[in-house]
Amino acid sequence: MRADVHRFVIATPGDVAALDRAICSGQVNPREIVAVIGKTHGNGLVNDYTRGYLTLALSSLLMKHTGETTEEITRRIPFIFSGGVEGVLTPHFTVITSTSDGAPNKSDQPSLAVGVGFSERLSPADIGREAQIEATADAVRRAMARAGIAKSADVHLVQVKCPAFALEAIRSAKPQPKVGPSQLMAYGRAAGALGVMRALNERPDVHINETQVLGDFGIFSNVASVSAGIEMSATEVVLFGMSQGWSGSLAIDHEPLKDALDINGFYALAKRLGLSPQPQVARHDAARIRAAFVKCEADRSGRIRGKPHTMLNDGDIDQQRHIRGAVGAIAASILNDTALFVSGGAEQQGPDGGGLVAVIVDRTGAAAGA
Amino acid sequence: MRADVHRFVIATPGDVAALDRAICSGQVNPREIVAVIGKTHGNGLVNDYTRGYLTLALSSLLMKHTGETTEEITRRIPFIFSGGVEGVLTPHFTVITSTSDGAPNKSDQPSLAVGVGFSERLSPADIGREAQIEATADAVRRAMARAGIAKSADVHLVQVKCPAFALEAIRSAKPQPKVGPSQLMAYGRAAGALGVMRALNERPDVHINETQVLGDFGIFSNVASVSAGIEMSATEVVLFGMSQGWSGSLAIDHEPLKDALDINGFYALAKRLGLSPQPQVARHDAARIRAAFVKCEADRSGRIRGKPHTMLNDGDIDQQRHIRGAVGAIAASILNDTALFVSGGAEQQGPDGGGLVAVIVDRTGAAAGA
Amino acid sequence: MRADVHRFVIATPGDVAALDRAICSGQVNPREIVAVIGKTHGNGLVNDYTRGYLTLALSSLLMKHTGETTEEITRRIPFIFSGGVEGVLTPHFTVITSTSDGAPNKSDQPSLAVGVGFSERLSPADIGREAQIEATADAVRRAMARAGIAKSADVHLVQVKCPAFALEAIRSAKPQPKVGPSQLMAYGRAAGALGVMRALNERPDVHINETQVLGDFGIFSNVASVSAGIEMSATEVVLFGMSQGWSGSLAIDHEPLKDALDINGFYALAKRLGLSPQPQVARHDAARIRAAFVKCEADRSGRIRGKPHTMLNDGDIDQQRHIRGAVGAIAASILNDTALFVSGGAEQQGPDGGGLVAVIVDRTGAAAGA
Amino acid sequence: MRADVHRFVIATPGDVAALDRAICSGQVNPREIVAVIGKTHGNGLVNDYTRGYLTLALSSLLMKHTGETTEEITRRIPFIFSGGVEGVLTPHFTVITSTSDGAPNKSDQPSLAVGVGFSERLSPADIGREAQIEATADAVRRAMARAGIAKSADVHLVQVKCPAFALEAIRSAKPQPKVGPSQLMAYGRAAGALGVMRALNERPDVHINETQVLGDFGIFSNVASVSAGIEMSATEVVLFGMSQGWSGSLAIDHEPLKDALDINGFYALAKRLGLSPQPQVARHDAARIRAAFVKCEADRSGRIRGKPHTMLNDGDIDQQRHIRGAVGAIAASILNDTALFVSGGAEQQGPDGGGLVAVIVDRTGAAAGA
């Protein structure tokens, strides 16, 4: 198998013209698409409809090309979109394809591997609870199996999208969640992360359970990146790792982010991936970046390295918009690339107050010593 | 003479308790205060009243301590506040003092020098026009003279605050400006920058005039940092440079920023100032940073390094709030400090789409080789 | 001919399930749909993608039912969506159908008549200029002819949607407009209104021309309601009036709004339409309201009835969002209905600082004396 | 005793020039000021510093005129400011004075009576709990006694301002509240309302206690209007009613608001106060309005009269800003006055999903039959 990653900058959340051209020209085979992950123009909060817009535009496009129904497409391909391209960030989506190259991978060098998984439908009452944790864990296990990855240590990113619900859906749920739409999204992200931890056995010393959801921030995944959106009714998982069962020049690696100023984390990862940052990755090396994924959050203590920030007192701009703009700029300035997947709401995804970063690069053309 | 710089983090825009304590303990002599520059909690736009709030709180405090009237204080001390601490930034103000140390400076090494200047009252009709350019230039010349700096090359930062006007003041002005409150602020910032250029003769090849205001972005200052606010009716200038007429361990240097991703600019300046970034300045070196000033702007082409940004299409978050959050985070991640003066609206202050940075450090304790 | 009006409340901008059911049940014949007008969840500004989302969802639905292509549908049916349901307002869309009832209208009583028109593609350089005025006037003339309305006095509402452009499209236009995306939308709305005035000869004493666009607010239409959106490349027009060539129980009437507090205007119109407000329309009469259209704006003097408002100084909430929420609530409180089309940006649509309102009611069941 | 009410429109939250003139001219005796209530320019949320700014500006002004210290002034005069003048509303403050007219009130007609009360300091841990309920009740009892009002039925408005806390204060409180700054404000408002109910015995059938705080929305006050602000550390109360112990032409009355569309409530109150609405109060009658106070809230069911609203799903504009703009416009359109005190967050202040309104008028000049 060989995974490939194609990134498309978009002018609007309905802009699928570039992918249409790539399909028409044969560059992308729509039958080989296994997942689409992207950042859209919206606020990334409850009333962000740009995620649903792009989902509709993409499924309409793929229907046209493959003859599948909407249902067939959405059952096959996770569409994981996160709103919010604050500051320097660029709206885009990344198409991940998987090609069967007929022969088993001969190389002794592992390559980028990818697998997807879906849960059953979840209700508002499941969010943040055992039901969601286990449904997520189950989908992660399936995704890992499909990726042909046996060891958790070879998993570098588990991108999860879980359902969110607007006020009316919450009000009519039985039993009714005790929190509003925005806070329920936080529960969903945290429980999604714990589901990843359970599947990967990230903390063998701990029994992962629902009391830890937003309850113990010392328990966190190092590879889970979870978004929530009202356009979803089930959980979708895209798992990335390295495997000798896959071939090709792409590779992925990841790094935890200690806090919102952890530029050294980005720098270390860029170095390890052979991107030669000084501190910025030069243009020719930046061209080898195929995708980058960042989770981040506004430190809930109200302070970063001892000095106060204002993100959690702000009634004009949501904390997630603040932190995406800030950490996204740090990531972009090191990686020399603005089309990054930067997502706020890193509850239990990376260290408390920090987050994580994963980058996929094309190893072709890297300097020897890198 | 000896300049000193004291930074105070604030919990609210009315929080002058720490300065009160510093005055009571003798750490700051209120008679020696020559300027206060700060970042407050507001949006940094027309309806940002946090600048006026801090001005009132500070002048009330100083009245109490010196017995001066409000008028005497505001005629003597520029209060230059800029709203907007998006992302990781910390609200704070910086008190600059100037002490006569009785003896001429013996050192052959120049030290931080500071001088202030005030213009006459400006009307809405003056903003963006020759009247404002010359009024600013005149105030800059006076500030430079007071700082005892003879050569423009020794000037590293000219912090300017010019008047802005809410809708009603604009409507009743004669002649009435053709633009609304927000756009008039942009004219004011640009004309202020041209005033600095005229005074410092930054571009001897060009006759600085009002047709260039927001008209020719190839003409820009490398040391002007201009803010506008409705709490001002005249222009106030604080000029920083290096001079052998001043003593002490403080030094200032500056660097242009080519664009919003120019992390290498921050890095180069930090290196030159002996802060040993790798790429982040370590904690003990960050403790030697006394103040940092950054101007930045959303690239008006709609693109950064070839990829689109969304800042100029956004109806929810003003472009200035986006860019301050982004570039502020890059600055903070290199300098390892969040209490930075980061200001948007860099029209003709630094390269088009970029801006500038100036940092004041205490040279005491720097590693020898730095 | 007989016009009918079906209103559908939507949960998201992609929610076309209720219309799908209405089509499946035979309540709405998709071939008879002549226009769809709606209010979506977005901010109503440049970066509002909810309008495009609903357009895509509706055209996909209609394709499924009629077998037409997207192009055929969008050439036949104006989709006029305006973002922004601030305050009490309800996201919804209104489907207007036209049925040929085989026989000429026998009644001597006129009924609701409707006609649509489209312009050619417009470029950013056309917006606010003669080209747009005449293109709009031309489309209005065609819509009026299709509606079978001969006299301008019988026209009660001309709903226009004109193109808008994001920053990049403006930057690459030749000649390049001198203003940014948001201000270009205002030019487009004003020129659209002047196009309506020209077609209807609303001001026979005045030669309508481009110098009046945002230039003379004393020149305004009493029936034009114009929105702009980046999802459009041409101007689309839906014209409503009363005609004896149409049958059925629906009727429309309109009223100018003198300013943002003109509750008496809403009240007078409700009375004239037989809705018996006291001052609120009672529930059974409110049930006869089929659609209501309101244009409104923040008084550009900065004052309403002598007292200041803050809408035009606000950097956090756009003035259009403020005024829609305010005037929308007044309209809703009189009409006892929140699913209203309330649109900001009333430049030259109704009196300066005011706007206009038009309401379609079902006359069936009105009390005799009303 | 005679109460008087002076309203001052303000250009900024620091604008006390008109009151300064009124004091200098003898129109207002600063020693007779018993309370100041106002609406300022901010967002009305946690990070609204315009309330503190006006408090500082007013106390500085009064110090100048009376020679009192800040402490003496703030111990004597409640400064109750609420941020948020969305839509048509006008920033202003209302100065309430109480004059001893030397002689007992001879009239058999009751007049406007006013009294104030203060609680002890409250900590974050007290908010929403019994401690706050009883502290508020106690302050209300004192205010009622000072107003010389014996019967609860004669009380028409109890304006309460209770403390709020930013994130850091909450984090360091012991025991630490379980909710964030914004939600703690809601607890504070609800508990304040229950304190008023307890003092006035509004629900003799119910034992008021902390389990009802945000727990039972069927239990609500009809006269409590509670705001919260981080500029407060204790609860301040201004109680208004009618009493034969007071003289003068001013009167107050109030009305519950059933929901956000209850224009009939405003209309009924205006009629009862002799303002002859039709439906708008005519200019000469509007001139007799001295102050109006409105509480309102976004219906927490997500619906108003069966149709959905979007206020509680919105991540761009806070629900309080939406509802103030909407209900404020309805109030202004009936009363023909925009300088109204309209406050969101009506938890347990008026019917669930609704709120309340109280208006002070000058009876002089009212038409006889009114």
GROMACS .gro file of N, CA and C in nm, chain D residues 101-168:
model
  204
 1211ASP      N    1  -3.701   6.811   5.215
 1211ASP     CA    2  -3.771   6.937   5.191
 1211ASP      C    3  -3.825   6.995   5.320
 1212GLY      N    4  -3.770   6.948   5.431
 1212GLY     CA    5  -3.796   7.017   5.557
 1212GLY      C    6  -3.932   6.986   5.620
 1213ALA      N    7  -4.033   6.968   5.536
 1213ALA     CA    8  -4.167   6.946   5.588
 1213ALA      C    9  -4.213   6.806   5.552
 1214PRO      N   10  -4.295   6.748   5.636
 1214PRO     CA   11  -4.351   6.617   5.599
 1214PRO      C   12  -4.438   6.631   5.474
 1215ASN      N   13  -4.447   6.524   5.401
 1215ASN     CA   14  -4.524   6.523   5.276
 1215ASN      C   15  -4.672   6.537   5.310
 1216LYS      N   16  -4.733   6.647   5.259
 1216LYS     CA   17  -4.874   6.671   5.291
 1216LYS      C   18  -4.967   6.597   5.196
 1217SER      N   19  -4.918   6.575   5.079
 1217SER     CA   20  -5.003   6.518   4.974
 1217SER      C   21  -5.056   6.381   5.016
 1218ASP      N   22  -5.176   6.352   4.977
 1218ASP     CA   23  -5.227   6.216   4.999
 1218ASP      C   24  -5.190   6.126   4.881
 1219GLN      N   25  -5.117   6.185   4.787
 1219GLN     CA   26  -5.072   6.109   4.669
 1219GLN      C   27  -4.929   6.063   4.692
 1220PRO      N   28  -4.899   5.935   4.676
 1220PRO     CA   29  -4.761   5.891   4.695
 1220PRO      C   30  -4.671   5.940   4.582
 1221SER      N   31  -4.543   5.952   4.609
 1221SER     CA   32  -4.445   5.994   4.509
 1221SER      C   33  -4.328   5.897   4.508
 1222LEU      N   34  -4.241   5.916   4.409
 1222LEU     CA   35  -4.122   5.832   4.397
 1222LEU      C   36  -4.040   5.838   4.525
 1223ALA      N   37  -4.007   5.721   4.576
 1223ALA     CA   38  -3.923   5.708   4.696
 1223ALA      C   39  -3.802   5.623   4.660
 1224VAL      N   40  -3.690   5.651   4.725
 1224VAL     CA   41  -3.569   5.577   4.691
 1224VAL      C   42  -3.487   5.550   4.816
 1225GLY      N   43  -3.421   5.435   4.819
 1225GLY     CA   44  -3.333   5.404   4.930
 1225GLY      C   45  -3.221   5.314   4.882
 1226VAL      N   46  -3.106   5.321   4.950
 1226VAL     CA   47  -2.994   5.240   4.906
 1226VAL      C   48  -2.945   5.149   5.019
 1227GLY      N   49  -2.873   5.043   4.981
 1227GLY     CA   50  -2.816   4.953   5.080
 1227GLY      C   51  -2.691   4.887   5.024
 1228PHE      N   52  -2.604   4.849   5.115
 1228PHE     CA   53  -2.478   4.784   5.077
 1228PHE      C   54  -2.462   4.656   5.157
 1229SER      N   55  -2.401   4.558   5.095
 1229SER     CA   56  -2.367   4.437   5.171
 1229SER      C   57  -2.222   4.445   5.214
 1230GLU      N   58  -2.182   4.348   5.293
 1230GLU     CA   59  -2.039   4.327   5.317
 1230GLU      C   60  -1.975   4.275   5.189
 1231ARG      N   61  -1.846   4.270   5.188
 1231ARG     CA   62  -1.767   4.211   5.082
 1231ARG      C   63  -1.806   4.064   5.058
 1232LEU      N   64  -1.816   4.025   4.934
 1232LEU     CA   65  -1.845   3.885   4.902
 1232LEU      C   66  -1.725   3.824   4.829
 1233SER      N   67  -1.703   3.696   4.851
 1233SER     CA   68  -1.593   3.628   4.783
 1233SER      C   69  -1.650   3.543   4.669
 1234PRO      N   70  -1.566   3.499   4.576
 1234PRO     CA   71  -1.616   3.414   4.467
 1234PRO      C   72  -1.694   3.294   4.519
 1235ALA      N   73  -1.654   3.241   4.633
 1235ALA     CA   74  -1.720   3.123   4.686
 1235ALA      C   75  -1.862   3.152   4.736
 1236ASP      N   76  -1.891   3.279   4.765
 1236ASP     CA   77  -2.025   3.315   4.813
 1236ASP      C   78  -2.126   3.325   4.700
 1237ILE      N   79  -2.078   3.346   4.579
 1237ILE     CA   80  -2.167   3.381   4.468
 1237ILE      C   81  -2.260   3.264   4.436
 1238GLY      N   82  -2.386   3.294   4.429
 1238GLY     CA   83  -2.486   3.193   4.396
 1238GLY      C   84  -2.530   3.111   4.516
 1239ARG      N   85  -2.476   3.142   4.632
 1239ARG     CA   86  -2.502   3.062   4.752
 1239ARG      C   87  -2.585   3.142   4.854
 1240GLU      N   88  -2.622   3.072   4.958
 1240GLU     CA   89  -2.698   3.132   5.068
 1240GLU      C   90  -2.634   3.263   5.117
 1241ALA      N   91  -2.503   3.263   5.127
 1241ALA     CA   92  -2.436   3.384   5.177
 1241ALA      C   93  -2.473   3.505   5.092
 1242GLN      N   94  -2.476   3.488   4.961
 1242GLN     CA   95  -2.510   3.600   4.876
 1242GLN      C   96  -2.658   3.635   4.885
 1243ILE      N   97  -2.742   3.531   4.892
 1243ILE     CA   98  -2.887   3.557   4.900
 1243ILE      C   99  -2.916   3.641   5.024
 1244GLU      N  100  -2.862   3.599   5.138
 1244GLU     CA  101  -2.895   3.671   5.261
 1244GLU      C  102  -2.829   3.809   5.264
 1245ALA      N  103  -2.707   3.819   5.212
 1245ALA     CA  104  -2.641   3.951   5.209
 1245ALA      C  105  -2.723   4.048   5.124
 1246THR      N  106  -2.776   3.998   5.013
 1246THR     CA  107  -2.858   4.083   4.928
 1246THR      C  108  -2.988   4.120   4.998
 1247ALA      N  109  -3.052   4.020   5.057
 1247ALA     CA  110  -3.180   4.045   5.126
 1247ALA      C  111  -3.161   4.150   5.234
 1248ASP      N  112  -3.050   4.138   5.304
 1248ASP     CA  113  -3.022   4.231   5.412
 1248ASP      C  114  -3.005   4.374   5.358
 1249ALA      N  115  -2.933   4.386   5.250
 1249ALA     CA  116  -2.913   4.518   5.189
 1249ALA      C  117  -3.046   4.574   5.137
 1250VAL      N  118  -3.130   4.486   5.085
 1250VAL     CA  119  -3.262   4.531   5.035
 1250VAL      C  120  -3.347   4.581   5.151
 1251ARG      N  121  -3.343   4.507   5.261
 1251ARG     CA  122  -3.422   4.551   5.379
 1251ARG      C  123  -3.377   4.690   5.424
 1252ARG      N  124  -3.247   4.713   5.427
 1252ARG     CA  125  -3.197   4.845   5.468
 1252ARG      C  126  -3.240   4.952   5.370
 1253ALA      N  127  -3.233   4.918   5.239
 1253ALA     CA  128  -3.272   5.015   5.137
 1253ALA      C  129  -3.420   5.050   5.151
 1254MET      N  130  -3.502   4.949   5.179
 1254MET     CA  131  -3.646   4.970   5.192
 1254MET      C  132  -3.677   5.058   5.313
 1255ALA      N  133  -3.603   5.032   5.422
 1255ALA     CA  134  -3.623   5.113   5.542
 1255ALA      C  135  -3.585   5.258   5.514
 1256ARG      N  136  -3.475   5.277   5.447
 1256ARG     CA  137  -3.432   5.414   5.415
 1256ARG      C  138  -3.530   5.484   5.322
 1257ALA      N  139  -3.592   5.406   5.236
 1257ALA     CA  140  -3.690   5.465   5.145
 1257ALA      C  141  -3.820   5.493   5.217
 1258GLY      N  142  -3.832   5.445   5.338
 1258GLY     CA  143  -3.955   5.468   5.413
 1258GLY      C  144  -4.074   5.394   5.355
 1259ILE      N  145  -4.046   5.281   5.294
 1259ILE     CA  146  -4.154   5.201   5.235
 1259ILE      C  147  -4.181   5.083   5.326
 1260ALA      N  148  -4.306   5.068   5.363
 1260ALA     CA  149  -4.341   4.961   5.457
 1260ALA      C  150  -4.390   4.837   5.386
 1261LYS      N  151  -4.464   4.855   5.279
 1261LYS     CA  152  -4.526   4.740   5.212
 1261LYS      C  153  -4.449   4.703   5.085
 1262SER      N  154  -4.426   4.574   5.069
 1262SER     CA  155  -4.355   4.527   4.950
 1262SER      C  156  -4.429   4.565   4.823
 1263ALA      N  157  -4.560   4.574   4.829
 1263ALA     CA  158  -4.638   4.605   4.708
 1263ALA      C  159  -4.606   4.745   4.657
 1264ASP      N  160  -4.548   4.830   4.742
 1264ASP     CA  161  -4.513   4.965   4.698
 1264ASP      C  162  -4.374   4.973   4.636
 1265VAL      N  163  -4.304   4.862   4.635
 1265VAL     CA  164  -4.171   4.858   4.573
 1265VAL      C  165  -4.188   4.825   4.424
 1266HIS      N  166  -4.126   4.903   4.338
 1266HIS     CA  167  -4.143   4.881   4.194
 1266HIS      C  168  -4.015   4.840   4.123
 1267LEU      N  169  -3.902   4.862   4.185
 1267LEU     CA  170  -3.777   4.821   4.122
 1267LEU      C  171  -3.669   4.811   4.229
 1268VAL      N  172  -3.597   4.700   4.229
 1268VAL     CA  173  -3.480   4.688   4.316
 1268VAL      C  174  -3.361   4.660   4.224
 1269GLN      N  175  -3.283   4.765   4.204
 1269GLN     CA  176  -3.167   4.754   4.116
 1269GLN      C  177  -3.050   4.707   4.201
 1270VAL      N  178  -2.993   4.594   4.163
 1270VAL     CA  179  -2.886   4.533   4.242
 1270VAL      C  180  -2.763   4.518   4.155
 1271LYS      N  181  -2.650   4.548   4.212
 1271LYS     CA  182  -2.525   4.515   4.142
 1271LYS      C  183  -2.444   4.427   4.234
 1272CYS      N  184  -2.408   4.311   4.184
 1272CYS     CA  185  -2.332   4.218   4.268
 1272CYS      C  186  -2.194   4.195   4.209
 1273PRO      N  187  -2.101   4.145   4.288
 1273PRO     CA  188  -1.965   4.126   4.239
 1273PRO      C  189  -1.957   4.015   4.133
 1274ALA      N  190  -1.862   4.030   4.043
 1274ALA     CA  191  -1.824   3.924   3.952
 1274ALA      C  192  -1.672   3.911   3.963
 1275PHE      N  193  -1.618   3.803   3.907
 1275PHE     CA  194  -1.476   3.779   3.924
 1275PHE      C  195  -1.416   3.726   3.795
 1276ALA      N  196  -1.301   3.777   3.761
 1276ALA     CA  197  -1.229   3.726   3.644
 1276ALA      C  198  -1.163   3.593   3.682
 1277LEU      N  199  -1.108   3.528   3.582
 1277LEU     CA  200  -1.060   3.392   3.600
 1277LEU      C  201  -0.965   3.376   3.718
 1278GLU      N  202  -0.870   3.468   3.729
 1278GLU     CA  203  -0.766   3.449   3.832
 1278GLU      C  204  -0.825   3.452   3.972
   0.00000   0.00000   0.00000
